[in-house]
Amino acid sequence: MIPLERDLKIAIPLLKTPEKFEDYISLKITPDDGGCCCFNHWPETWNAVNKFISPCGPIRNEGAVLIEKSNEQFVLECHESGPEIVVYLGLGTASILLVKSIVDLILTILKSRQKRNYHSNLKFKITSYHYINPTKIDESVIEVDLPLSDESVKLLNEKIETILFQKRE
């Protein structure tokens, strides 16, 4: 089982959506230099995330939680390799409210990492995964440098919007 398939197997029961993998997009947030992203290594970040997702959470170490904001829903999974957001797009494309909720969650994570490591420049990758067919995955990467600037936040929002709005073949 490839990692995305495993992550969808976790998200689908929470979302209560069909097991049609091509209707999902996963956004994985990882530090460019690697390292563990679990609760023990990122306690301040996961505390900030739990505040952001309240009352939907809290998410637990190596767990997953269904997040419902503005009548939209998605799943956040905690992995040692980095947080992952799973979105179901089976009924079409994402709404502006969904994009905003997801970008706000990503910014919560990145801003917390920035506070924790204020003295150094860090790089993060946000990798989007989408099944094309059972054996082929479309993958794209957004690179984000910390500290965040207004311009990088704007670009991140535009790129996430493009990923969630684009029509998949």
XYZ file of N, CA, C and O in Angstrom:
676
model
N 0.852 -1.175 0.000
C 0.000 0.000 0.000
C 0.900 1.241 0.000
O 1.770 1.387 0.840
N 0.707 2.134 -0.956
C 1.501 3.349 -1.008
C 0.998 4.327 0.056
O -0.144 4.250 0.481
N 1.852 5.257 0.519
C 1.471 6.127 1.638
C 0.150 6.869 1.446
O -0.643 6.938 2.373
N -0.103 7.427 0.281
C -1.350 8.159 0.082
C -2.552 7.250 0.280
O -3.538 7.638 0.906
N -2.456 6.046 -0.214
C -3.566 5.101 -0.047
C -3.815 4.824 1.431
O -4.943 4.806 1.888
N -2.732 4.673 2.202
C -2.858 4.459 3.647
C -3.535 5.656 4.311
O -4.423 5.507 5.144
N -3.124 6.861 3.915
C -3.689 8.067 4.512
C -5.154 8.244 4.141
O -5.952 8.706 4.956
N -5.524 7.859 2.940
C -6.933 7.925 2.543
C -7.757 6.910 3.317
O -8.906 7.181 3.668
N -7.183 5.762 3.596
C -7.899 4.750 4.377
C -8.209 5.261 5.786
O -9.171 4.837 6.406
N -7.407 6.180 6.288
C -7.660 6.809 7.585
C -8.730 7.892 7.440
O -9.636 8.013 8.259
N -8.646 8.700 6.383
C -9.522 9.869 6.213
C -10.935 9.513 5.779
O -11.897 10.150 6.225
N -11.091 8.540 4.917
C -12.403 8.234 4.336
C -13.467 7.920 5.393
O -14.569 8.467 5.324
N -13.190 7.087 6.396
C -14.227 6.853 7.414
C -14.602 8.119 8.199
O -15.761 8.275 8.589
N -13.645 9.011 8.418
C -13.948 10.260 9.122
C -14.820 11.179 8.264
O -15.742 11.813 8.766
N -14.509 11.246 6.978
C -15.266 12.098 6.061
C -16.615 11.489 5.677
O -17.516 12.193 5.236
N -16.726 10.155 5.820
C -17.931 9.423 5.415
C -18.231 9.662 3.934
O -19.347 9.972 3.533
N -17.180 9.518 3.127
C -17.264 9.728 1.689
C -16.866 8.446 0.958
O -16.263 7.548 1.554
N -17.192 8.356 -0.333
C -16.900 7.130 -1.085
C -15.404 6.833 -1.201
O -14.580 7.742 -1.193
N -15.095 5.567 -1.351
C -13.709 5.133 -1.499
C -13.328 5.162 -2.982
O -13.003 4.152 -3.583
N -13.379 6.337 -3.543
C -12.996 6.575 -4.932
C -11.799 7.521 -4.874
O -11.956 8.741 -4.846
N -10.606 6.946 -4.833
C -9.401 7.692 -4.492
C -9.140 8.900 -5.377
O -8.563 9.886 -4.926
N -9.573 8.871 -6.629
C -9.309 10.006 -7.507
C -10.088 11.263 -7.105
O -9.843 12.340 -7.624
N -11.001 11.148 -6.157
C -11.782 12.293 -5.689
C -11.140 12.994 -4.486
O -11.749 13.880 -3.889
N -9.910 12.628 -4.147
C -9.242 13.183 -2.973
C -7.948 13.881 -3.357
O -7.267 13.475 -4.290
N -7.620 14.882 -2.584
C -6.320 15.541 -2.671
C -5.742 15.555 -1.267
O -6.442 15.801 -0.288
N -4.461 15.253 -1.198
C -3.750 15.266 0.063
C -2.676 16.341 -0.003
O -1.985 16.473 -1.018
N -2.552 17.114 1.077
C -1.513 18.141 1.178
C -0.618 17.788 2.363
O -1.051 17.830 3.512
N 0.620 17.433 2.078
C 1.573 17.023 3.102
C 2.560 18.158 3.351
O 3.155 18.683 2.416
N 2.717 18.551 4.621
C 3.594 19.656 5.000
C 4.821 19.058 5.677
O 4.700 18.417 6.728
N 5.995 19.270 5.081
C 7.215 18.689 5.631
C 8.334 19.726 5.675
O 8.470 20.524 4.754
N 9.125 19.686 6.737
C 10.306 20.550 6.763
C 11.303 20.050 5.724
O 11.483 18.833 5.558
N 11.914 20.965 5.011
C 12.833 20.601 3.936
C 14.028 19.803 4.449
O 14.558 18.956 3.754
N 14.431 20.067 5.690
C 15.585 19.364 6.251
C 15.196 18.073 6.968
O 16.009 17.456 7.647
N 13.941 17.657 6.828
C 13.488 16.422 7.475
C 13.227 16.649 8.948
O 12.853 17.730 9.370
N 13.427 15.633 9.714
C 13.184 15.729 11.146
C 11.791 15.269 11.511
O 10.896 15.219 10.675
N 11.635 14.941 12.762
C 10.361 14.427 13.262
C 9.409 15.582 13.569
O 9.807 16.595 14.134
N 8.150 15.405 13.210
C 7.127 16.440 13.393
C 6.056 16.002 14.387
O 4.950 16.542 14.402
N 6.365 15.044 15.223
C 5.384 14.514 16.168
C 5.148 15.487 17.323
O 5.789 16.531 17.425
N 4.257 15.119 18.212
C 3.916 15.955 19.367
C 5.127 16.194 20.265
O 5.239 17.259 20.861
N 6.014 15.222 20.396
C 7.176 15.380 21.260
C 8.180 16.386 20.706
O 8.859 17.072 21.458
N 8.276 16.484 19.375
C 9.241 17.383 18.760
C 8.640 18.736 18.376
O 9.377 19.704 18.228
N 7.340 18.799 18.193
C 6.653 20.040 17.810
C 5.534 20.367 18.801
O 4.406 20.650 18.404
N 5.766 20.370 20.104
C 4.663 20.569 21.046
C 3.957 21.916 20.879
O 2.724 21.986 20.937
N 4.715 23.001 20.676
C 4.087 24.317 20.514
C 3.238 24.369 19.248
O 2.164 24.966 19.228
N 3.718 23.749 18.198
C 2.984 23.750 16.929
C 1.672 22.997 17.077
O 0.617 23.489 16.661
N 1.717 21.812 17.672
C 0.487 21.029 17.809
C -0.489 21.686 18.788
O -1.700 21.586 18.623
N 0.033 22.403 19.798
C -0.861 23.182 20.677
C -1.558 24.285 19.891
O -2.759 24.520 20.059
N -0.821 24.974 19.011
C -1.414 26.018 18.173
C -2.449 25.421 17.216
O -3.515 25.999 17.000
N -2.132 24.256 16.658
C -3.074 23.585 15.756
C -4.347 23.218 16.513
O -5.463 23.444 16.028
N -4.206 22.658 17.695
C -5.388 22.275 18.475
C -6.254 23.485 18.830
O -7.480 23.380 18.834
N -5.632 24.620 19.096
C -6.421 25.841 19.333
C -7.156 26.245 18.057
O -8.316 26.643 18.104
N -6.466 26.160 16.917
C -7.067 26.554 15.644
C -8.256 25.661 15.271
O -9.275 26.144 14.801
N -8.125 24.361 15.490
C -9.180 23.435 15.041
C -10.304 23.279 16.058
O -11.305 22.628 15.769
N -10.153 23.876 17.233
C -11.199 23.774 18.252
C -12.518 24.305 17.698
O -12.521 25.288 16.971
N -13.617 23.701 17.957
C -13.911 22.585 18.843
C -13.849 21.215 18.164
O -14.319 20.234 18.726
N -13.253 21.145 16.967
C -13.210 19.867 16.239
C -12.205 18.887 16.831
O -12.338 17.693 16.641
N -11.226 19.363 17.504
C -10.147 18.529 18.012
C -10.318 18.244 19.474
O -11.425 18.299 19.981
N -9.261 17.924 20.137
C -7.889 18.033 19.677
C -7.456 16.809 18.883
O -8.016 15.735 19.022
N -6.441 17.038 18.073
C -5.817 15.907 17.394
C -4.799 15.327 18.363
O -4.197 16.049 19.155
N -4.663 14.046 18.341
C -3.723 13.346 19.221
C -2.506 12.895 18.423
O -2.557 12.810 17.202
N -1.435 12.572 19.122
C -0.199 12.123 18.494
C -0.464 10.950 17.556
O -1.071 9.965 17.946
N 0.010 11.108 16.316
C -0.173 10.089 15.279
C -1.642 9.738 15.081
O -1.996 8.607 14.826
N -2.494 10.738 15.187
C -3.927 10.535 15.013
C -4.462 11.350 13.857
O -3.719 11.959 13.091
N -5.777 11.356 13.739
C -6.454 12.105 12.692
C -7.728 12.696 13.279
O -8.300 12.148 14.219
N -8.170 13.817 12.711
C -9.379 14.470 13.183
C -10.122 15.076 11.986
O -9.500 15.575 11.050
N -11.448 14.983 12.046
C -12.302 15.620 11.052
C -12.470 17.079 11.463
O -12.864 17.370 12.597
N -12.175 17.986 10.547
C -12.312 19.411 10.816
C -13.472 19.934 9.978
O -13.520 19.721 8.768
N -14.400 20.591 10.670
C -15.543 21.203 9.989
C -15.532 22.692 10.302
O -15.644 23.086 11.450
N -15.355 23.482 9.247
C -15.350 24.942 9.371
C -16.128 25.506 8.197
O -15.951 25.094 7.061
N -16.988 26.454 8.479
C -17.764 27.145 7.439
C -18.504 26.160 6.535
O -18.511 26.301 5.320
N -19.097 25.147 7.134
C -19.844 24.118 6.399
C -18.986 23.334 5.414
O -19.495 22.753 4.465
N -17.702 23.341 5.609
C -16.765 22.563 4.804
C -16.060 21.596 5.741
O -15.944 21.852 6.931
N -15.559 20.504 5.175
C -14.839 19.557 6.023
C -13.625 18.991 5.307
O -13.589 18.889 4.087
N -12.639 18.650 6.128
C -11.422 17.988 5.664
C -10.815 17.286 6.865
O -11.255 17.469 8.000
N -9.834 16.455 6.612
C -9.198 15.690 7.682
C -7.754 16.155 7.848
O -7.040 16.377 6.868
N -7.358 16.295 9.106
C -5.972 16.576 9.440
C -5.404 15.326 10.094
O -5.994 14.795 11.038
N -4.270 14.875 9.568
C -3.588 13.712 10.136
C -2.226 14.145 10.656
O -1.537 14.938 10.030
N -1.865 13.618 11.808
C -0.560 13.877 12.408
C 0.349 12.696 12.080
O 0.014 11.553 12.388
N 1.473 12.977 11.442
C 2.464 11.950 11.127
C 3.836 12.442 11.581
O 4.081 13.650 11.602
N 4.724 11.522 11.885
C 6.087 11.910 12.238
C 6.748 12.688 11.113
O 7.559 13.566 11.344
N 6.395 12.378 9.878
C 7.004 13.038 8.722
C 6.404 14.410 8.429
O 6.932 15.153 7.615
N 5.287 14.749 9.082
C 4.676 16.058 8.900
C 3.171 15.971 8.840
O 2.611 14.919 8.523
N 2.487 17.071 9.147
C 1.032 17.093 9.097
C 0.531 16.867 7.675
O 1.198 17.228 6.703
N -0.650 16.280 7.584
C -1.250 16.029 6.278
C -2.722 16.387 6.314
O -3.426 16.067 7.273
N -3.167 17.069 5.277
C -4.563 17.475 5.135
C -5.144 16.689 3.971
O -4.570 16.685 2.876
N -6.267 16.016 4.205
C -6.928 15.234 3.155
C -8.277 15.879 2.867
O -9.070 16.114 3.781
N -8.508 16.152 1.583
C -9.705 16.861 1.141
C -10.453 15.983 0.136
O -9.850 15.431 -0.782
N -11.764 15.887 0.317
C -12.618 15.172 -0.637
C -13.220 16.174 -1.609
O -13.841 17.156 -1.201
N -13.000 15.945 -2.903
C -13.524 16.828 -3.936
C -14.434 16.075 -4.898
O -14.558 16.445 -6.059
N -15.084 15.048 -4.419
C -15.896 14.199 -5.280
C -17.086 14.884 -5.906
O -17.568 14.468 -6.946
N -17.562 15.950 -5.309
C -18.738 16.638 -5.843
C -18.346 17.834 -6.705
O -19.182 18.650 -7.044
N -17.094 17.952 -7.037
C -16.649 19.075 -7.859
C -15.363 19.644 -7.310
O -14.521 18.928 -6.796
N -15.234 20.939 -7.396
C -14.037 21.603 -6.903
C -14.302 22.188 -5.519
O -15.423 22.202 -5.038
N -13.262 22.683 -4.936
C -13.349 23.249 -3.592
C -14.037 24.609 -3.621
O -14.072 25.288 -4.637
N -14.555 25.005 -2.483
C -15.124 26.336 -2.336
C -14.049 27.287 -1.821
O -13.023 26.859 -1.281
N -14.308 28.561 -1.960
C -13.394 29.579 -1.425
C -13.247 29.413 0.088
O -12.153 29.554 0.628
N -14.339 29.075 0.782
C -14.285 28.901 2.238
C -13.407 27.719 2.627
O -12.678 27.783 3.620
N -13.457 26.646 1.847
C -12.603 25.487 2.121
C -11.143 25.862 1.917
O -10.288 25.546 2.755
N -10.848 26.526 0.821
C -9.473 26.952 0.551
C -8.968 27.835 1.691
O -7.868 27.636 2.196
N -9.788 28.781 2.124
C -9.390 29.681 3.214
C -9.112 28.903 4.495
O -8.104 29.145 5.167
N -9.969 27.949 4.842
C -9.760 27.154 6.060
C -8.465 26.358 5.985
O -7.718 26.277 6.965
N -8.190 25.780 4.834
C -6.973 24.981 4.673
C -5.735 25.872 4.707
O -4.750 25.553 5.386
N -5.774 26.993 4.005
C -4.633 27.907 4.025
C -4.409 28.434 5.438
O -3.268 28.509 5.905
N -5.477 28.783 6.152
C -5.334 29.260 7.527
C -4.697 28.197 8.425
O -3.870 28.524 9.285
N -5.061 26.933 8.235
C -4.443 25.860 9.022
C -2.961 25.726 8.674
O -2.109 25.618 9.567
N -2.637 25.753 7.394
C -1.228 25.668 6.979
C -0.448 26.843 7.561
O 0.663 26.668 8.079
N -1.025 28.047 7.515
C -0.342 29.214 8.079
C -0.173 29.099 9.585
O 0.848 29.532 10.131
N -1.150 28.510 10.263
C -1.021 28.277 11.702
C 0.202 27.402 11.977
O 0.993 27.684 12.890
N 0.359 26.354 11.192
C 1.507 25.447 11.350
C 2.810 26.181 11.060
O 3.749 26.147 11.860
N 2.865 26.864 9.921
C 4.108 27.539 9.521
C 4.472 28.679 10.479
O 5.644 28.836 10.833
N 3.487 29.461 10.895
C 3.775 30.576 11.819
C 4.255 30.064 13.170
O 5.117 30.678 13.807
N 3.725 28.939 13.606
C 4.198 28.355 14.851
C 5.643 27.885 14.720
O 6.454 28.079 15.626
N 5.959 27.281 13.596
C 7.349 26.846 13.360
C 8.261 28.058 13.270
O 9.397 28.029 13.743
N 7.767 29.124 12.676
C 8.546 30.351 12.546
C 8.849 30.945 13.924
O 9.973 31.354 14.194
N 7.844 30.972 14.815
C 8.054 31.480 16.179
C 9.085 30.637 16.916
O 9.934 31.157 17.635
N 8.983 29.350 16.740
C 9.878 28.420 17.439
C 11.308 28.571 16.951
O 12.254 28.401 17.703
N 11.473 28.880 15.685
C 12.807 28.953 15.067
C 13.052 30.353 14.501
O 13.536 30.499 13.390
N 12.719 31.371 15.282
C 12.777 32.747 14.806
C 14.175 33.178 14.371
O 14.333 34.086 13.582
N 15.204 32.534 14.872
C 16.579 32.936 14.596
C 17.143 32.314 13.319
O 18.255 32.614 12.934
N 16.393 31.455 12.671
C 16.932 30.797 11.481
C 15.923 30.794 10.340
O 14.720 30.912 10.560
N 16.457 30.702 9.146
C 15.602 30.564 7.973
C 15.301 29.085 7.780
O 16.202 28.250 7.854
N 14.047 28.785 7.585
C 13.633 27.404 7.376
C 12.887 27.296 6.064
O 12.281 28.264 5.606
N 12.905 26.111 5.515
C 12.153 25.845 4.298
C 11.191 24.701 4.567
O 11.529 23.748 5.264
N 10.004 24.825 4.010
C 9.004 23.770 4.088
C 8.532 23.441 2.691
O 8.548 24.295 1.796
N 8.126 22.194 2.532
C 7.514 21.756 1.282
C 6.076 21.361 1.583
O 5.811 20.683 2.577
N 5.190 21.794 0.732
C 3.808 21.342 0.788
C 3.600 20.564 -0.503
O 3.634 21.136 -1.598
N 3.456 19.275 -0.357
C 3.318 18.405 -1.518
C 1.867 17.990 -1.649
O 1.275 17.492 -0.695
N 1.308 18.227 -2.816
C -0.070 17.786 -3.053
C -0.027 16.489 -3.835
O 0.796 16.308 -4.737
N -0.902 15.569 -3.442
C -1.011 14.266 -4.087
C -2.444 14.063 -4.543
O -3.387 14.368 -3.813
N -2.580 13.541 -5.743
C -3.905 13.250 -6.282
C -3.792 12.028 -7.188
O -2.927 11.970 -8.060
N -4.655 11.041 -6.943
C -4.670 9.858 -7.800
C -5.214 10.212 -9.177
O -6.251 10.860 -9.287
N -4.541 9.763 -10.212
C -5.036 9.861 -11.583
C -5.751 8.553 -11.929
O -6.807 8.538 -12.526
N -5.123 7.466 -11.549
C -5.711 6.127 -11.670
C -5.100 5.294 -10.553
O -4.297 5.809 -9.776
N -5.454 4.030 -10.426
C -4.973 3.262 -9.258
C -3.453 3.198 -9.085
O -2.973 2.960 -7.992
N -2.682 3.426 -10.141
C -1.235 3.304 -10.002
C -0.471 4.593 -10.268
O 0.734 4.641 -10.096
N -1.135 5.654 -10.691
C -0.443 6.893 -11.026
C -0.963 8.034 -10.154
O -2.166 8.232 -10.038
N -0.010 8.759 -9.575
C -0.349 9.890 -8.712
C 0.220 11.160 -9.323
O 1.376 11.202 -9.740
N -0.613 12.196 -9.384
C -0.166 13.526 -9.786
C 0.371 14.193 -8.523
O -0.307 14.223 -7.491
N 1.584 14.699 -8.606
C 2.223 15.294 -7.434
C 2.753 16.664 -7.815
O 3.335 16.828 -8.882
N 2.526 17.644 -6.953
C 3.131 18.959 -7.154
C 3.641 19.460 -5.811
O 3.121 19.092 -4.761
N 4.664 20.298 -5.869
C 5.321 20.770 -4.649
C 5.306 22.290 -4.602
O 5.615 22.956 -5.592
N 4.934 22.813 -3.442
C 5.028 24.241 -3.163
C 6.135 24.386 -2.123
O 6.107 23.730 -1.084
N 7.100 25.238 -2.404
C 8.161 25.494 -1.429
C 7.877 26.814 -0.727
O 7.518 27.797 -1.366
N 8.008 26.800 0.590
C 7.743 27.982 1.399
C 8.951 28.229 2.292
O 9.405 27.334 2.996
N 9.447 29.453 2.235
C 10.566 29.842 3.089
C 10.041 30.626 4.280
O 9.137 31.453 4.141
N 10.617 30.344 5.446
C 10.336 31.124 6.634
C 11.524 32.050 6.859
O 12.648 31.666 6.571
N 11.331 33.241 7.325
C 10.083 33.785 7.819
C 9.124 34.114 6.678
O 9.536 34.445 5.575
N 7.830 34.023 6.984
C 6.791 34.314 6.013
C 6.714 35.811 5.745
O 6.842 36.606 6.669
N 6.485 36.145 4.506
C 6.241 37.543 4.132
C 4.811 37.640 3.606
O 4.175 36.617 3.319
N 4.315 38.841 3.472
C 2.975 39.016 2.896
C 2.910 38.411 1.500
O 1.914 37.802 1.127
N 3.976 38.585 0.743
C 4.013 38.050 -0.624
C 3.996 36.516 -0.619
O 3.296 35.902 -1.415
N 4.745 35.895 0.285
C 4.756 34.422 0.321
C 3.401 33.874 0.766
O 2.960 32.834 0.279
N 2.709 34.570 1.663
C 1.366 34.150 2.088
C 0.398 34.255 0.915
O -0.406 33.352 0.672
N 0.499 35.335 0.163
C -0.362 35.524 -1.011
C -0.113 34.413 -2.042
O -1.057 33.827 -2.581
N 1.155 34.118 -2.317
C 1.490 33.060 -3.276
C 1.024 31.695 -2.802
O 0.533 30.890 -3.593
N 1.177 31.425 -1.511
C 0.722 30.157 -0.956
C -0.783 30.007 -1.155
O -1.269 28.962 -1.599
N -1.526 31.057 -0.852
C -2.975 31.033 -1.030
C -3.337 30.755 -2.491
O -4.197 29.917 -2.775
N -2.676 31.424 -3.410
C -2.953 31.237 -4.839
C -2.633 29.805 -5.286
O -3.399 29.203 -6.043
N -1.533 29.273 -4.811
C -1.135 27.917 -5.226
C -2.078 26.862 -4.649
O -2.443 25.919 -5.348
N -2.468 27.006 -3.389
C -3.412 26.048 -2.798
C -4.753 26.144 -3.518
O -5.384 25.123 -3.830
N -5.178 27.351 -3.808
C -6.430 27.548 -4.548
C -6.358 26.858 -5.911
O -7.289 26.168 -6.316
N -5.250 27.016 -6.616
C -5.086 26.390 -7.923
C -5.144 24.862 -7.798
O -5.814 24.195 -8.591
N -4.468 24.312 -6.807
C -4.466 22.863 -6.606
C -5.881 22.350 -6.354
O -6.310 21.359 -6.928
N -6.630 23.041 -5.496
C -7.966 22.569 -5.126
C -9.020 22.882 -6.177
O -10.044 22.209 -6.232
N -8.783 23.893 -7.002
C -9.775 24.252 -8.014
C -9.543 23.599 -9.370
O -10.442 23.533 -10.178
N -8.326 23.158 -9.624
C -8.064 22.677 -10.977
C -8.811 21.392 -11.274
O -8.977 20.548 -10.416
N -9.249 21.300 -12.482
C -10.017 20.133 -12.950
C -9.048 18.982 -13.186
O -8.072 19.120 -13.899
N -9.308 17.865 -12.576
C -8.465 16.677 -12.740
C -9.011 15.825 -13.874
O -10.192 15.642 -14.010
N -8.102 15.344 -14.666
C -8.497 14.469 -15.799
C -8.432 13.026 -15.375
O -7.628 12.595 -14.653
